[in-house]
PDB file of C-alpha atoms in Angstrom:
ATOM      1  CA  PHE A   1     -31.405  32.412   0.120  1.00  0.00           C
ATOM      2  CA  HIS A   2     -27.867  33.628  -0.510  1.00  0.00           C
ATOM      3  CA  ILE A   3     -27.014  35.942  -3.364  1.00  0.00           C
ATOM      4  CA  TRP A   4     -23.841  35.286  -5.367  1.00  0.00           C
ATOM      5  CA  ASP A   5     -22.008  38.499  -6.198  1.00  0.00           C
ATOM      6  CA  GLY A   6     -20.550  37.058  -9.400  1.00  0.00           C
ATOM      7  CA  GLN A   7     -17.014  37.017  -8.052  1.00  0.00           C
ATOM      8  CA  GLY A   8     -14.875  33.869  -7.926  1.00  0.00           C
ATOM      9  CA  SER A   9     -16.201  30.343  -8.355  1.00  0.00           C
ATOM     10  CA  LEU A  10     -19.955  29.807  -8.457  1.00  0.00           C
ATOM     11  CA  VAL A  11     -19.440  26.104  -7.696  1.00  0.00           C
ATOM     12  CA  SER A  12     -17.377  26.966  -4.641  1.00  0.00           C
ATOM     13  CA  PHE A  13     -20.047  29.419  -3.499  1.00  0.00           C
ATOM     14  CA  ILE A  14     -22.790  26.783  -3.715  1.00  0.00           C
ATOM     15  CA  VAL A  15     -20.739  24.095  -2.009  1.00  0.00           C
ATOM     16  CA  SER A  16     -19.680  26.379   0.853  1.00  0.00           C
ATOM     17  CA  ARG A  17     -23.331  27.234   1.564  1.00  0.00           C
ATOM     18  CA  ASN A  18     -24.523  23.618   1.557  1.00  0.00           C
ATOM     19  CA  LEU A  19     -21.761  21.262   2.671  1.00  0.00           C
ATOM     20  CA  HIS A  20     -22.250  21.950   6.385  1.00  0.00           C
ATOM     21  CA  ARG A  21     -25.960  21.138   6.167  1.00  0.00           C
ATOM     22  CA  ARG A  22     -25.374  17.352   6.239  1.00  0.00           C
ATOM     23  CA  HIS A  23     -23.213  15.044   8.305  1.00  0.00           C
ATOM     24  CA  LEU A  24     -21.254  13.208   5.621  1.00  0.00           C
ATOM     25  CA  THR A  25     -18.304  10.866   5.892  1.00  0.00           C
ATOM     26  CA  SER A  26     -15.074  11.667   4.065  1.00  0.00           C
ATOM     27  CA  SER A  27     -15.917   8.884   1.598  1.00  0.00           C
ATOM     28  CA  GLN A  28     -19.344  10.383   0.850  1.00  0.00           C
ATOM     29  CA  ARG A  29     -17.831  13.825   0.373  1.00  0.00           C
ATOM     30  CA  ALA A  30     -15.328  12.344  -2.080  1.00  0.00           C
ATOM     31  CA  VAL A  31     -18.173  10.903  -4.175  1.00  0.00           C
ATOM     32  CA  ILE A  32     -19.907  14.292  -4.248  1.00  0.00           C
ATOM     33  CA  ALA A  33     -16.609  15.939  -5.187  1.00  0.00           C
ATOM     34  CA  LEU A  34     -16.275  13.464  -8.058  1.00  0.00           C
ATOM     35  CA  ASN A  35     -19.686  14.516  -9.378  1.00  0.00           C
ATOM     36  CA  VAL A  36     -18.774  18.188  -9.108  1.00  0.00           C
ATOM     37  CA  LEU A  37     -15.376  17.807 -10.814  1.00  0.00           C
ATOM     38  CA  PRO A  38     -16.706  18.406 -14.360  1.00  0.00           C
ATOM     39  CA  LEU A  39     -18.146  21.749 -13.226  1.00  0.00           C
ATOM     40  CA  LEU A  40     -14.858  22.753 -11.629  1.00  0.00           C
ATOM     41  CA  GLU A  41     -12.922  21.787 -14.750  1.00  0.00           C
ATOM     42  CA  GLN A  42     -15.341  23.774 -16.909  1.00  0.00           C
ATOM     43  CA  GLU A  43     -14.844  26.832 -14.714  1.00  0.00           C
ATOM     44  CA  ALA A  44     -11.080  26.392 -14.920  1.00  0.00           C
ATOM     45  CA  GLU A  45     -11.219  26.251 -18.719  1.00  0.00           C
ATOM     46  CA  GLU A  46     -13.391  29.363 -18.880  1.00  0.00           C
ATOM     47  CA  ARG A  47     -10.963  31.287 -16.700  1.00  0.00           C
ATOM     48  CA  GLN A  48      -7.898  30.378 -18.752  1.00  0.00           C
ATOM     49  CA  GLY A  49      -6.414  33.525 -20.256  1.00  0.00           C
ATOM     50  CA  THR A  50      -9.036  35.778 -18.693  1.00  0.00           C
ATOM     51  CA  ARG A  51      -8.220  35.748 -14.986  1.00  0.00           C
ATOM     52  CA  THR A  52      -6.410  38.890 -13.832  1.00  0.00           C
ATOM     53  CA  ASP A  53      -7.552  39.552 -10.270  1.00  0.00           C
ATOM     54  CA  LEU A  54      -6.818  36.541  -8.038  1.00  0.00           C
ATOM     55  CA  ALA A  55      -8.088  38.474  -5.025  1.00  0.00           C
ATOM     56  CA  ASN A  56     -11.638  37.950  -6.311  1.00  0.00           C
ATOM     57  CA  ILE A  57     -11.346  34.178  -5.868  1.00  0.00           C
ATOM     58  CA  PRO A  58     -12.434  32.966  -2.392  1.00  0.00           C
ATOM     59  CA  GLU A  59      -9.823  31.352  -0.156  1.00  0.00           C
ATOM     60  CA  LEU A  60     -11.943  28.208  -0.137  1.00  0.00           C
ATOM     61  CA  PHE A  61     -11.355  27.813  -3.857  1.00  0.00           C
ATOM     62  CA  PRO A  62      -7.904  29.107  -4.832  1.00  0.00           C
ATOM     63  CA  GLU A  63      -6.522  29.448  -8.317  1.00  0.00           C
ATOM     64  CA  CYS A  64      -7.579  26.356 -10.267  1.00  0.00           C
ATOM     65  CA  ASP A  65      -6.290  25.038 -13.555  1.00  0.00           C
ATOM     66  CA  ARG A  66      -7.819  21.941 -15.095  1.00  0.00           C
ATOM     67  CA  GLY A  67      -5.123  19.605 -13.818  1.00  0.00           C
ATOM     68  CA  GLU A  68      -5.518  20.959 -10.267  1.00  0.00           C
ATOM     69  CA  SER A  69      -9.277  20.574 -10.044  1.00  0.00           C
ATOM     70  CA  ARG A  70      -9.169  17.322  -8.119  1.00  0.00           C
ATOM     71  CA  ASP A  71      -6.925  18.706  -5.390  1.00  0.00           C
ATOM     72  CA  HIS A  72      -9.007  21.846  -5.009  1.00  0.00           C
ATOM     73  CA  ALA A  73     -12.170  19.750  -4.915  1.00  0.00           C
ATOM     74  CA  ALA A  74     -10.618  17.787  -2.050  1.00  0.00           C
ATOM     75  CA  VAL A  75     -10.008  21.029  -0.150  1.00  0.00           C
ATOM     76  CA  MET A  76     -13.491  22.269  -0.935  1.00  0.00           C
ATOM     77  CA  PHE A  77     -15.171  19.067   0.261  1.00  0.00           C
ATOM     78  CA  GLN A  78     -12.740  18.460   3.137  1.00  0.00           C
ATOM     79  CA  THR A  79     -11.717  15.026   1.903  1.00  0.00           C
ATOM     80  CA  ASN A  80      -8.614  13.228   0.643  1.00  0.00           C
ATOM     81  CA  PRO A  81      -7.564  13.771  -3.014  1.00  0.00           C
ATOM     82  CA  ARG A  82      -6.758  10.060  -3.264  1.00  0.00           C
ATOM     83  CA  TYR A  83     -10.338   9.267  -2.235  1.00  0.00           C
ATOM     84  CA  ILE A  84     -11.636  11.217  -5.226  1.00  0.00           C
ATOM     85  CA  SER A  85      -9.386   9.242  -7.566  1.00  0.00           C
ATOM     86  CA  ASP A  86     -10.482   6.021  -5.870  1.00  0.00           C
ATOM     87  CA  ALA A  87     -14.129   7.012  -6.256  1.00  0.00           C
ATOM     88  CA  ALA A  88     -13.611   7.522 -10.000  1.00  0.00           C
ATOM     89  CA  ARG A  89     -12.058   4.067 -10.308  1.00  0.00           C
ATOM     90  CA  ILE A  90     -14.849   2.489  -8.256  1.00  0.00           C
ATOM     91  CA  GLU A  91     -17.476   4.243 -10.392  1.00  0.00           C
ATOM     92  CA  GLU A  92     -15.894   2.758 -13.515  1.00  0.00           C
ATOM     93  CA  GLN A  93     -15.204  -0.764 -12.247  1.00  0.00           C
ATOM     94  CA  ALA A  94     -17.845  -1.395  -9.571  1.00  0.00           C
ATOM     95  CA  PRO A  95     -20.654   1.200  -9.702  1.00  0.00           C
ATOM     96  CA  GLU A  96     -22.750  -0.861  -7.280  1.00  0.00           C
ATOM     97  CA  LEU A  97     -20.127  -0.256  -4.594  1.00  0.00           C
ATOM     98  CA  LEU A  98     -20.230   3.480  -5.280  1.00  0.00           C
ATOM     99  CA  GLU A  99     -23.954   3.443  -4.521  1.00  0.00           C
ATOM    100  CA  LEU A 100     -23.242   1.829  -1.147  1.00  0.00           C
ATOM    101  CA  ILE A 101     -20.672   4.536  -0.420  1.00  0.00           C
ATOM    102  CA  LYS A 102     -23.196   7.247  -1.283  1.00  0.00           C
ATOM    103  CA  VAL A 103     -25.678   6.004   1.339  1.00  0.00           C
ATOM    104  CA  GLY A 104     -22.960   5.512   3.942  1.00  0.00           C
ATOM    105  CA  GLU A 105     -23.091   1.702   4.148  1.00  0.00           C
ATOM    106  CA  ILE A 106     -19.393   1.284   3.296  1.00  0.00           C
ATOM    107  CA  THR A 107     -16.342   3.526   3.026  1.00  0.00           C
ATOM    108  CA  ILE A 108     -13.957   3.955   0.117  1.00  0.00           C
ATOM    109  CA  PRO A 109     -11.224   1.844   1.839  1.00  0.00           C
ATOM    110  CA  GLN A 110     -13.764  -0.952   2.314  1.00  0.00           C
ATOM    111  CA  ALA A 111     -14.757  -0.723  -1.348  1.00  0.00           C
ATOM    112  CA  ASN A 112     -11.085  -0.843  -2.337  1.00  0.00           C
ATOM    113  CA  ARG A 113     -10.601  -4.030  -0.347  1.00  0.00           C
ATOM    114  CA  GLU A 114     -13.647  -5.616  -1.951  1.00  0.00           C
ATOM    115  CA  MET A 115     -12.395  -4.742  -5.433  1.00  0.00           C
ATOM    116  CA  THR A 116      -8.975  -6.182  -4.601  1.00  0.00           C
ATOM    117  CA  LYS A 117     -10.600  -9.466  -3.595  1.00  0.00           C
ATOM    118  CA  ARG A 118     -12.605  -9.558  -6.819  1.00  0.00           C
ATOM    119  CA  ASN A 119      -9.524  -8.898  -8.938  1.00  0.00           C
ATOM    120  CA  LYS A 120      -7.324 -11.420  -7.147  1.00  0.00           C
ATOM    121  CA  ILE A 121      -5.220 -13.501  -9.521  1.00  0.00           C
ATOM    122  CA  GLU A 122      -4.574 -16.988  -8.233  1.00  0.00           C
ATOM    123  CA  ALA A 123      -0.893 -17.776  -7.828  1.00  0.00           C
ATOM    124  CA  PRO A 124       0.474 -20.725  -9.803  1.00  0.00           C
ATOM    125  CA  PRO A 125       1.574 -23.912  -7.995  1.00  0.00           C
ATOM    126  CA  LEU A 126       4.963 -23.815  -6.344  1.00  0.00           C
ATOM    127  CA  PRO A 127       7.774 -25.228  -8.524  1.00  0.00           C
ATOM    128  CA  SER A 128       9.039 -28.764  -7.977  1.00  0.00           C
ATOM    129  CA  ASP A 129      12.749 -27.856  -7.869  1.00  0.00           C
ATOM    130  CA  LYS A 130      14.770 -27.863  -4.656  1.00  0.00           C
ATOM    131  CA  TYR A 131      15.972 -24.528  -3.293  1.00  0.00           C
ATOM    132  CA  ARG A 132      18.683 -23.536  -0.851  1.00  0.00           C
ATOM    133  CA  VAL A 133      17.888 -19.809  -0.580  1.00  0.00           C
ATOM    134  CA  PHE A 134      14.385 -18.411   0.013  1.00  0.00           C
ATOM    135  CA  TYR A 135      13.441 -14.719  -0.026  1.00  0.00           C
ATOM    136  CA  ALA A 136       9.883 -13.718   0.912  1.00  0.00           C
ATOM    137  CA  ASP A 137       7.829 -10.584   1.442  1.00  0.00           C
ATOM    138  CA  PRO A 138       4.426 -12.078   2.351  1.00  0.00           C
ATOM    139  CA  PRO A 139       1.197 -10.095   1.927  1.00  0.00           C
ATOM    140  CA  TRP A 140       0.575 -10.028   5.674  1.00  0.00           C
ATOM    141  CA  SER A 141      -3.005  -9.359   6.725  1.00  0.00           C
ATOM    142  CA  TYR A 142      -3.208  -6.560   9.275  1.00  0.00           C
ATOM    143  CA  GLY A 143      -6.929  -6.471   9.931  1.00  0.00           C
ATOM    144  CA  ASN A 144      -7.217  -3.180  11.801  1.00  0.00           C
ATOM    145  CA  ALA A 145      -3.591  -3.277  12.991  1.00  0.00           C
ATOM    146  CA  GLY A 146      -1.656  -0.149  12.180  1.00  0.00           C
ATOM    147  CA  ILE A 147      -4.623   1.854  10.905  1.00  0.00           C
ATOM    148  CA  ILE A 148      -4.808   5.246  12.544  1.00  0.00           C
ATOM    149  CA  GLY A 149      -7.795   6.701  10.737  1.00  0.00           C
ATOM    150  CA  GLU A 150      -9.770   6.822   7.514  1.00  0.00           C
ATOM    151  CA  HIS A 151      -7.136   8.933   5.738  1.00  0.00           C
ATOM    152  CA  ASP A 152      -4.107   6.998   6.942  1.00  0.00           C
ATOM    153  CA  ASN A 153      -2.223   4.699   4.585  1.00  0.00           C
ATOM    154  CA  TYR A 154      -0.268   2.813   7.235  1.00  0.00           C
ATOM    155  CA  GLY A 155      -1.349  -0.822   7.297  1.00  0.00           C
ATOM    156  CA  HIS A 156      -3.735  -0.516   4.353  1.00  0.00           C
ATOM    157  CA  VAL A 157      -2.219  -3.443   2.469  1.00  0.00           C
ATOM    158  CA  HIS A 158      -5.633  -4.283   0.995  1.00  0.00           C
ATOM    159  CA  ARG A 159      -5.471  -1.140  -1.121  1.00  0.00           C
ATOM    160  CA  HIS A 160      -2.611  -2.652  -3.089  1.00  0.00           C
ATOM    161  CA  TYR A 161      -2.911  -6.457  -3.257  1.00  0.00           C
ATOM    162  CA  PRO A 162      -4.815  -9.376  -1.696  1.00  0.00           C
ATOM    163  CA  SER A 163      -3.491 -10.207   1.754  1.00  0.00           C
ATOM    164  CA  MET A 164      -3.134 -13.572   3.488  1.00  0.00           C
ATOM    165  CA  THR A 165      -3.882 -14.472   7.082  1.00  0.00           C
ATOM    166  CA  ILE A 166      -1.361 -16.177   9.360  1.00  0.00           C
ATOM    167  CA  ALA A 167      -3.322 -19.420   8.985  1.00  0.00           C
ATOM    168  CA  GLU A 168      -3.225 -19.198   5.188  1.00  0.00           C
ATOM    169  CA  LEU A 169       0.528 -18.580   5.221  1.00  0.00           C
ATOM    170  CA  CYS A 170       1.071 -21.491   7.610  1.00  0.00           C
ATOM    171  CA  GLU A 171      -0.899 -23.766   5.274  1.00  0.00           C
ATOM    172  CA  MET A 172       1.861 -23.272   2.697  1.00  0.00           C
ATOM    173  CA  GLY A 173       4.315 -24.956   5.061  1.00  0.00           C
ATOM    174  CA  ASP A 174       4.226 -28.506   3.712  1.00  0.00           C
ATOM    175  CA  ASN A 175       4.726 -27.318   0.138  1.00  0.00           C
ATOM    176  CA  ILE A 176       7.621 -25.047   1.085  1.00  0.00           C
ATOM    177  CA  LYS A 177       9.275 -27.810   3.120  1.00  0.00           C
ATOM    178  CA  GLU A 178       8.984 -30.086   0.097  1.00  0.00           C
ATOM    179  CA  ILE A 179      10.902 -27.718  -2.208  1.00  0.00           C
ATOM    180  CA  GLY A 180      13.543 -26.756   0.347  1.00  0.00           C
ATOM    181  CA  GLU A 181      16.927 -28.441   0.606  1.00  0.00           C
ATOM    182  CA  PRO A 182      17.805 -30.037   3.971  1.00  0.00           C
ATOM    183  CA  ASP A 183      20.165 -27.123   4.553  1.00  0.00           C
ATOM    184  CA  ALA A 184      18.407 -23.903   3.528  1.00  0.00           C
ATOM    185  CA  VAL A 185      18.019 -20.269   4.526  1.00  0.00           C
ATOM    186  CA  LEU A 186      14.974 -17.986   4.540  1.00  0.00           C
ATOM    187  CA  PHE A 187      15.089 -14.186   4.449  1.00  0.00           C
ATOM    188  CA  LEU A 188      11.639 -13.018   5.566  1.00  0.00           C
ATOM    189  CA  TRP A 189      10.298  -9.447   5.565  1.00  0.00           C
ATOM    190  CA  VAL A 190       7.974  -8.456   8.400  1.00  0.00           C
ATOM    191  CA  THR A 191       6.835  -5.186   9.951  1.00  0.00           C
ATOM    192  CA  SER A 192       6.997  -4.400  13.655  1.00  0.00           C
ATOM    193  CA  PRO A 193       3.237  -4.770  14.354  1.00  0.00           C
ATOM    194  CA  LEU A 194       3.346  -8.375  13.087  1.00  0.00           C
ATOM    195  CA  LEU A 195       6.678  -9.443  14.543  1.00  0.00           C
ATOM    196  CA  GLU A 196       5.180 -11.812  17.113  1.00  0.00           C
ATOM    197  CA  GLU A 197       2.644 -13.244  14.666  1.00  0.00           C
ATOM    198  CA  CYS A 198       5.230 -14.205  12.043  1.00  0.00           C
ATOM    199  CA  PHE A 199       6.969 -16.897  14.120  1.00  0.00           C
ATOM    200  CA  PRO A 200       4.282 -19.585  13.608  1.00  0.00           C
ATOM    201  CA  VAL A 201       4.770 -19.051   9.862  1.00  0.00           C
ATOM    202  CA  ILE A 202       8.537 -19.483  10.180  1.00  0.00           C
ATOM    203  CA  ARG A 203       8.059 -22.763  12.078  1.00  0.00           C
ATOM    204  CA  ALA A 204       5.346 -24.008   9.697  1.00  0.00           C
ATOM    205  CA  TRP A 205       7.724 -23.476   6.775  1.00  0.00           C
ATOM    206  CA  GLY A 206      10.372 -25.578   8.510  1.00  0.00           C
ATOM    207  CA  PHE A 207      12.779 -22.827   9.562  1.00  0.00           C
ATOM    208  CA  LYS A 208      14.166 -21.447  12.813  1.00  0.00           C
ATOM    209  CA  TYR A 209      14.804 -17.774  13.503  1.00  0.00           C
ATOM    210  CA  LYS A 210      18.463 -16.778  13.818  1.00  0.00           C
ATOM    211  CA  THR A 211      18.901 -13.003  13.514  1.00  0.00           C
ATOM    212  CA  SER A 212      17.643  -9.943  11.636  1.00  0.00           C
ATOM    213  CA  PHE A 213      18.514  -6.940   9.526  1.00  0.00           C
ATOM    214  CA  VAL A 214      16.816  -3.590  10.124  1.00  0.00           C
ATOM    215  CA  TRP A 215      15.857  -1.496   7.131  1.00  0.00           C
ATOM    216  CA  ASP A 216      15.888   2.147   8.199  1.00  0.00           C
ATOM    217  CA  LYS A 217      13.518   3.742   5.672  1.00  0.00           C
ATOM    218  CA  VAL A 218      14.521   7.291   6.635  1.00  0.00           C
ATOM    219  CA  GLY A 219      10.921   8.439   6.089  1.00  0.00           C
ATOM    220  CA  HIS A 220       8.287   7.825   8.744  1.00  0.00           C
ATOM    221  CA  ASN A 221       4.955   6.003   8.964  1.00  0.00           C
ATOM    222  CA  TYR A 222       2.896   7.019  11.952  1.00  0.00           C
ATOM    223  CA  GLY A 223       1.780   4.206  14.249  1.00  0.00           C
ATOM    224  CA  HIS A 224      -0.170   3.931  17.483  1.00  0.00           C
ATOM    225  CA  TYR A 225       2.885   3.930  19.743  1.00  0.00           C
ATOM    226  CA  ASN A 226       5.721   5.515  17.785  1.00  0.00           C
ATOM    227  CA  SER A 227       6.700   6.916  14.426  1.00  0.00           C
ATOM    228  CA  VAL A 228       7.794   3.812  12.535  1.00  0.00           C
ATOM    229  CA  ARG A 229      10.701   4.241  10.141  1.00  0.00           C
ATOM    230  CA  HIS A 230      11.975   0.668   9.954  1.00  0.00           C
ATOM    231  CA  GLU A 231      11.118  -2.808   8.709  1.00  0.00           C
ATOM    232  CA  LEU A 232      12.707  -6.127   9.644  1.00  0.00           C
ATOM    233  CA  LEU A 233      14.335  -8.745   7.429  1.00  0.00           C
ATOM    234  CA  LEU A 234      14.504 -11.930   9.511  1.00  0.00           C
ATOM    235  CA  VAL A 235      17.161 -14.543   8.817  1.00  0.00           C
ATOM    236  CA  CYS A 236      15.962 -18.105   9.424  1.00  0.00           C
ATOM    237  CA  THR A 237      17.593 -21.444   8.667  1.00  0.00           C
ATOM    238  CA  ARG A 238      16.879 -25.152   8.463  1.00  0.00           C
ATOM    239  CA  GLY A 239      19.693 -27.627   8.999  1.00  0.00           C
ATOM    240  CA  ASN A 240      23.139 -26.057   8.734  1.00  0.00           C
ATOM    241  CA  CYS A 241      23.097 -23.054   6.408  1.00  0.00           C
ATOM    242  CA  THR A 242      25.469 -20.392   7.631  1.00  0.00           C
ATOM    243  CA  PRO A 243      26.681 -17.945   4.936  1.00  0.00           C
ATOM    244  CA  ASP A 244      29.229 -19.137   2.373  1.00  0.00           C
ATOM    245  CA  ASN A 245      30.937 -15.743   2.507  1.00  0.00           C
ATOM    246  CA  PRO A 246      32.142 -14.654   5.984  1.00  0.00           C
ATOM    247  CA  LYS A 247      31.559 -10.961   5.151  1.00  0.00           C
ATOM    248  CA  LEU A 248      29.578  -9.251   7.941  1.00  0.00           C
ATOM    249  CA  PHE A 249      27.140  -6.615   6.758  1.00  0.00           C
ATOM    250  CA  ASP A 250      25.917  -3.944   9.151  1.00  0.00           C
ATOM    251  CA  SER A 251      22.632  -5.093  10.700  1.00  0.00           C
ATOM    252  CA  VAL A 252      21.076  -1.630  10.182  1.00  0.00           C
ATOM    253  CA  VAL A 253      20.786  -0.432   6.594  1.00  0.00           C
ATOM    254  CA  SER A 254      19.555   3.110   5.909  1.00  0.00           C
ATOM    255  CA  ILE A 255      17.939   3.478   2.479  1.00  0.00           C
ATOM    256  CA  GLU A 256      15.142   5.909   1.755  1.00  0.00           C
ATOM    257  CA  LYS A 257      11.928   4.109   0.825  1.00  0.00           C
ATOM    258  CA  SER A 258      10.490   4.464  -2.654  1.00  0.00           C
ATOM    259  CA  MET A 259       7.010   5.710  -3.563  1.00  0.00           C
ATOM    260  CA  ILE A 260       5.908   2.183  -4.569  1.00  0.00           C
ATOM    261  CA  HIS A 261       3.970   0.403  -1.834  1.00  0.00           C
ATOM    262  CA  SER A 262       5.948  -2.386  -0.138  1.00  0.00           C
ATOM    263  CA  GLU A 263       8.852  -2.185  -2.601  1.00  0.00           C
ATOM    264  CA  LYS A 264      12.086  -3.358  -0.971  1.00  0.00           C
ATOM    265  CA  PRO A 265      15.554  -1.996  -1.840  1.00  0.00           C
ATOM    266  CA  GLU A 266      17.509  -4.213  -4.221  1.00  0.00           C
ATOM    267  CA  GLU A 267      20.538  -3.756  -1.950  1.00  0.00           C
ATOM    268  CA  PHE A 268      19.130  -6.479   0.308  1.00  0.00           C
ATOM    269  CA  ARG A 269      18.947  -9.000  -2.531  1.00  0.00           C
ATOM    270  CA  ALA A 270      22.547  -8.119  -3.402  1.00  0.00           C
ATOM    271  CA  MET A 271      23.526  -8.789   0.215  1.00  0.00           C
ATOM    272  CA  ILE A 272      21.897 -12.219   0.053  1.00  0.00           C
ATOM    273  CA  ASP A 273      23.711 -13.022  -3.194  1.00  0.00           C
ATOM    274  CA  THR A 274      26.996 -11.978  -1.593  1.00  0.00           C
ATOM    275  CA  LEU A 275      26.490 -14.101   1.515  1.00  0.00           C
ATOM    276  CA  TYR A 276      25.166 -17.195  -0.262  1.00  0.00           C
ATOM    277  CA  THR A 277      27.240 -17.815  -3.357  1.00  0.00           C
ATOM    278  CA  HIS A 278      25.758 -21.095  -4.589  1.00  0.00           C
ATOM    279  CA  GLY A 279      22.507 -23.045  -4.626  1.00  0.00           C
ATOM    280  CA  ARG A 280      19.176 -22.454  -6.324  1.00  0.00           C
ATOM    281  CA  ARG A 281      17.250 -19.474  -5.021  1.00  0.00           C
ATOM    282  CA  ILE A 282      13.605 -18.456  -5.163  1.00  0.00           C
ATOM    283  CA  GLU A 283      11.628 -15.341  -4.253  1.00  0.00           C
ATOM    284  CA  LEU A 284       8.166 -16.053  -2.873  1.00  0.00           C
ATOM    285  CA  PHE A 285       5.372 -13.507  -3.456  1.00  0.00           C
ATOM    286  CA  ALA A 286       7.563 -11.902  -6.103  1.00  0.00           C
ATOM    287  CA  ARG A 287       6.323  -8.880  -8.030  1.00  0.00           C
ATOM    288  CA  LYS A 288       8.883  -9.127 -10.818  1.00  0.00           C
ATOM    289  CA  GLU A 289      11.614 -11.440 -12.057  1.00  0.00           C
ATOM    290  CA  HIS A 290      15.346 -11.141 -11.340  1.00  0.00           C
ATOM    291  CA  ASP A 291      18.346 -12.756 -12.953  1.00  0.00           C
ATOM    292  CA  GLY A 292      19.585 -15.783 -11.057  1.00  0.00           C
ATOM    293  CA  TRP A 293      16.343 -16.138  -9.104  1.00  0.00           C
ATOM    294  CA  ASP A 294      13.178 -18.147  -9.662  1.00  0.00           C
ATOM    295  CA  SER A 295      10.016 -16.185  -8.914  1.00  0.00           C
ATOM    296  CA  TRP A 296       6.694 -17.344  -7.500  1.00  0.00           C
ATOM    297  CA  GLY A 297       3.586 -15.270  -6.856  1.00  0.00           C
ATOM    298  CA  ASN A 298       0.500 -13.839  -8.492  1.00  0.00           C
ATOM    299  CA  GLU A 299       2.327 -10.644  -9.500  1.00  0.00           C
ATOM    300  CA  ALA A 300       5.561 -12.114 -10.813  1.00  0.00           C
ATOM    301  CA  GLY A 301       6.447 -11.864 -14.475  1.00  0.00           C
TER     302      GLY A 301
END
């Protein structure tokens, strides 16, 4: 037995005396933290306006207002704050998956991927028009590529949208060839880990690689071999489709990445519009619509 001296957080006291007694994954600890959150928020409310001596609060559980309870719970349970938020969403949308997390059969990232598959919205058929300019940011499937550990976000495309394998992307080839003009250009986004794997897709779509732009994101994503701060925009053509405008943009463009997963700077679309001044244009796997462009994908609109 351990006697609480009445100082600081009772919840923190109980957790600190019991958490080490079991070997739990970070996902399991996040589920427990989710269950404890109401108690932490109640303590925070009770302390509002009455707390005067912060020294009485243990280091394990620092000053906690209601809005900070999740982050402090993450510290207390030695897990990721995002995991706690994910656990709450899983509990609401797929409680059967939460039960599997509790017993250690799956992790929160695995549950997220399963929910993404369930919520997948089928993309509409490709349009029947003919296009000269193609712009694509495919939902590449990484498998385990790029994943450093359970907490790492690098390569976790499945957390954000359904991915497609190389074979699935190649299967689109005949349809893309059908809507492409004899002379056409493709601007294709790809990350360094998948650079080699993207070339069968380029060939299946009827294009040939010519050159590339490098997007310097300024911020870093940590990989297995280096700290990755760039992404590649490949330029591929079919027939004869050199730029209409002879302007030469710098091949390396430094623009700080946004907080939205996979969002690309609009400066690159502006570059494409400057180089190719005429012809119908389409963005494949689009997430929103843009003036002067047709959009295709299950997130467009």
